[in-house]
XYZ file of C-alpha atoms in Angstrom:
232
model
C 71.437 -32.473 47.788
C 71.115 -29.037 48.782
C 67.402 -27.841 49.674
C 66.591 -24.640 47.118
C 66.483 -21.464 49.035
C 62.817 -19.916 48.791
C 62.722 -15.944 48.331
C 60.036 -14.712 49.737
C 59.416 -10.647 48.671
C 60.316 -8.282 51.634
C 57.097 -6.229 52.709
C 56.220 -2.770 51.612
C 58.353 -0.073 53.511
C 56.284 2.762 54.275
C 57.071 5.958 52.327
C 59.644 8.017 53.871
C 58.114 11.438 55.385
C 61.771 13.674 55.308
C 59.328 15.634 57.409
C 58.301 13.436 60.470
C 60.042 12.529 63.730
C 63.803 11.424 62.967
C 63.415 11.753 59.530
C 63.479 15.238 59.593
C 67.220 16.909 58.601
C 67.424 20.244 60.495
C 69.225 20.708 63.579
C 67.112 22.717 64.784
C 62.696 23.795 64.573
C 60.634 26.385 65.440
C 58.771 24.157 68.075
C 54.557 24.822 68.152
C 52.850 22.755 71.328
C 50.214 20.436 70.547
C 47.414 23.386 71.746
C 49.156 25.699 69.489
C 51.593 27.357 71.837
C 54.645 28.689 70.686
C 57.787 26.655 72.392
C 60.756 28.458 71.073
C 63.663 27.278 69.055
C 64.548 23.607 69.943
C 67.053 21.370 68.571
C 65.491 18.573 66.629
C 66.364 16.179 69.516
C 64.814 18.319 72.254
C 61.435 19.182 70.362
C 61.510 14.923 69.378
C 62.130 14.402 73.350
C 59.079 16.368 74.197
C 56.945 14.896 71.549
C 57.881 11.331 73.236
C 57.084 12.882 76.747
C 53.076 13.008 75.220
C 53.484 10.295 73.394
C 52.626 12.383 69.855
C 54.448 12.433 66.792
C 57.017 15.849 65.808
C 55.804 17.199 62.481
C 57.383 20.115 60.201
C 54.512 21.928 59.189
C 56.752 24.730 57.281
C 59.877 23.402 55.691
C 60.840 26.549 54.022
C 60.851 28.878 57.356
C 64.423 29.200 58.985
C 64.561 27.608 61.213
C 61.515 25.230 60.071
C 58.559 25.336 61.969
C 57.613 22.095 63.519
C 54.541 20.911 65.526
C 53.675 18.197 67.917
C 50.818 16.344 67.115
C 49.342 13.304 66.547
C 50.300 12.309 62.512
C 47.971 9.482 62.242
C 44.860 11.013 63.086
C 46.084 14.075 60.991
C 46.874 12.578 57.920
C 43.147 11.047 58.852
C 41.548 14.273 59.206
C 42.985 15.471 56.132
C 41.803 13.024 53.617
C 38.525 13.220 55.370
C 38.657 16.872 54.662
C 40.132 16.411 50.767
C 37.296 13.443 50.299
C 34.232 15.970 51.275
C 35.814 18.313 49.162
C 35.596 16.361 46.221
C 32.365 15.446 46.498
C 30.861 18.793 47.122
C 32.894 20.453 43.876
C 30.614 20.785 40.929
C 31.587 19.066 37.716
C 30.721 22.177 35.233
C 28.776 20.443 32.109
C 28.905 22.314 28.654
C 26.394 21.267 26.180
C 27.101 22.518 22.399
C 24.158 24.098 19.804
C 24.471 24.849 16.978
C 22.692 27.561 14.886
C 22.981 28.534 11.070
C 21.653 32.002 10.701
C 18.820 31.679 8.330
C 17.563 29.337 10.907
C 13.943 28.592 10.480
C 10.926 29.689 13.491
C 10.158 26.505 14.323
C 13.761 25.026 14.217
C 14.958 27.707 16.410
C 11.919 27.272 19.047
C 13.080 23.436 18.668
C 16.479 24.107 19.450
C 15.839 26.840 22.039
C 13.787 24.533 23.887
C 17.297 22.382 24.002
C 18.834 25.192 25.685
C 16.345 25.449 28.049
C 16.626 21.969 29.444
C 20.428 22.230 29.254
C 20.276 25.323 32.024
C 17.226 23.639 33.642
C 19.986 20.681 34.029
C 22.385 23.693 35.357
C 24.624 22.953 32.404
C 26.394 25.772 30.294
C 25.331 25.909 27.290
C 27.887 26.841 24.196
C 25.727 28.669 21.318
C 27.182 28.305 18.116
C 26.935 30.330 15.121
C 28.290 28.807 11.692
C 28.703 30.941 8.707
C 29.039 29.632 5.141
C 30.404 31.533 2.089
C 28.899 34.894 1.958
C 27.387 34.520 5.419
C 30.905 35.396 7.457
C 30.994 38.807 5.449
C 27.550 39.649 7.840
C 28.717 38.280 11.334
C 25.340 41.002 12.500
C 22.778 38.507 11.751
C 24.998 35.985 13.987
C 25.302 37.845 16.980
C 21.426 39.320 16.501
C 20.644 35.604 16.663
C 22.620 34.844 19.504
C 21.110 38.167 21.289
C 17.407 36.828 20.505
C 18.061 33.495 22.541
C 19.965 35.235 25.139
C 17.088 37.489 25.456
C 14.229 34.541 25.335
C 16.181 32.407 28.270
C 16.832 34.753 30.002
C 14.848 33.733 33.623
C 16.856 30.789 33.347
C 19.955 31.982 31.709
C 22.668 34.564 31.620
C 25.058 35.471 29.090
C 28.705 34.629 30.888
C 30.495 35.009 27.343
C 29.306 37.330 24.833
C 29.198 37.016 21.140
C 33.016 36.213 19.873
C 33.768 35.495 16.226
C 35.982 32.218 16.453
C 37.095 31.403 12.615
C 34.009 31.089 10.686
C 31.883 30.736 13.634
C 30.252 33.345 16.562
C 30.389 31.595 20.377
C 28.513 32.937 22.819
C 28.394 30.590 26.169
C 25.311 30.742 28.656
C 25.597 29.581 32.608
C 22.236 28.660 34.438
C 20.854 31.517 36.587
C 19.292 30.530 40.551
C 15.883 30.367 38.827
C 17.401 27.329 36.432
C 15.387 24.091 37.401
C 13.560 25.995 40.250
C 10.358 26.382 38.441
C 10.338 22.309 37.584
C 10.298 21.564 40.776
C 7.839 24.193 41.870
C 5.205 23.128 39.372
C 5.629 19.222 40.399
C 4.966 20.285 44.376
C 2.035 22.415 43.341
C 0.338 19.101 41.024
C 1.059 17.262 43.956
C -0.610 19.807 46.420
C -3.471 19.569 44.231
C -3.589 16.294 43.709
C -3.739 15.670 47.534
C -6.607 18.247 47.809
C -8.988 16.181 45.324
C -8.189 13.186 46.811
C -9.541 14.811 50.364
C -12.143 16.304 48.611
C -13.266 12.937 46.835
C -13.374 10.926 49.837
C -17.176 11.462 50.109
C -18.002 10.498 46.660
C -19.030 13.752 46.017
C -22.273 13.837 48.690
C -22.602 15.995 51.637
C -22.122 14.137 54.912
C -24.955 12.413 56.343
C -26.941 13.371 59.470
C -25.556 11.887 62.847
C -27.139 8.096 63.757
C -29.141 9.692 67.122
C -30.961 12.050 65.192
C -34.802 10.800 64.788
C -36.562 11.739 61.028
C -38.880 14.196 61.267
C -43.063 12.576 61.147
C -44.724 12.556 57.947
C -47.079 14.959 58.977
C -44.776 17.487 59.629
C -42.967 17.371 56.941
C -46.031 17.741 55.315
C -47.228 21.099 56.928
C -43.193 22.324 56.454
C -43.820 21.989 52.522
C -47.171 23.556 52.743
């Protein structure tokens, strides 16, 4: 009896660069030296002989040029450089946040100060902030008292935040969208080093228990008597 074949799975092929040493298709590149010096038109043969001769890979840099443009280099440490490049990138691009309120525009004084104060820790948080207006019934046919409102809180944040949309009717409600100015979170932080600051200072200042430092050991007390005739 015949032993069963085992098929083992054939390992992953790396993805074919049309761009990169003999894959690439054109007879002939521009040919750009590995310190940037321009090497004049090559065949693709002769510019992949000369990348061999530094032992460096021959890359097309601009496919669309005619002829391409091609550079010798070394791909490995490119393609490193690049995603190095592409990762810091990501992590130093700021995810914009947008936080929503919404306003009606009878809105009460103390549930507009609660509501403002919302805002306020939204740009502190240097989030934008979407202000909402929403009009019922008879309310849309006086879109002034919306965009008064939205004025008012505009005006009131305004250390902290700037108006980067104005008031825009949108259906049957008014947007307006505020973006954190450079002041936004600044004075947080500036209050909590100043407590700190002081906080430090009282603790220097408490270290003698509140009494005035006492003499040195060497220094004798003064008789009776003359302490006596100093009094009198």
């Amino acid at each position: 009896m015949r032993p069963r074949r085992r098929f083992t799975a054939d390992p992953p092929r790396p993805p074919r660069n049309e761009a990169l040493n003999e894959n690439i298709r054109a007879a002939r590149v521009r040919l750009i030296g590995e310190d940037g010096s321009q090497l004049g038109i090559k065949t693709k043969d002769e510019a992949l002989d000369i990348a061999r001769d530094h032992d460096l890979d021959l890359v097309v840099v601009a496919q669309q040029a005619d002829p391409p443009v091609a550079r010798i280099m070394d791909h490995g440490k490119y393609r490193y450089e690049q995603e190095q490049k592409a990762k810091l990138a990501r992590k130093h691009q700021s995810q914009v946040n947008v936080k929503e309120i919404k306003f009606r525009p009878k809105i009460g004084i103390h549930d507009y100060n609660t509501k403002k104060g919302h805002v306020e820790r939204f740009l502190n948080q240097r989030a934008k902030v979407k202000v909402t207006i929403m009009f019922r019934g008879r309310e849309q046919s006086h879109p002034e008292r919306g965009r008064d409102l939205l004025m008012r809180l505009a005006e009131d944040v305004k250390e902290i935040g700037q108006v980067e949309s104005p008031p825009l009717l949108d259906g049957r409600n008014m947007v307006m969208v505020l973006g954190p100015t450079k002041n936004a979170g600044v004075t947080r932080e500036d209050d909590a080093k100043a407590e700190d600051t002081q906080r430090s200072q009282e603790a220097v200042q408490g270290d003698g228990n509140g009494e005035a430092p006492a003499p040195p050991s060497d220094e004798e007390p003064l008789p009776e008597r003359e302490v006596r005739e100093a009094q009198a």
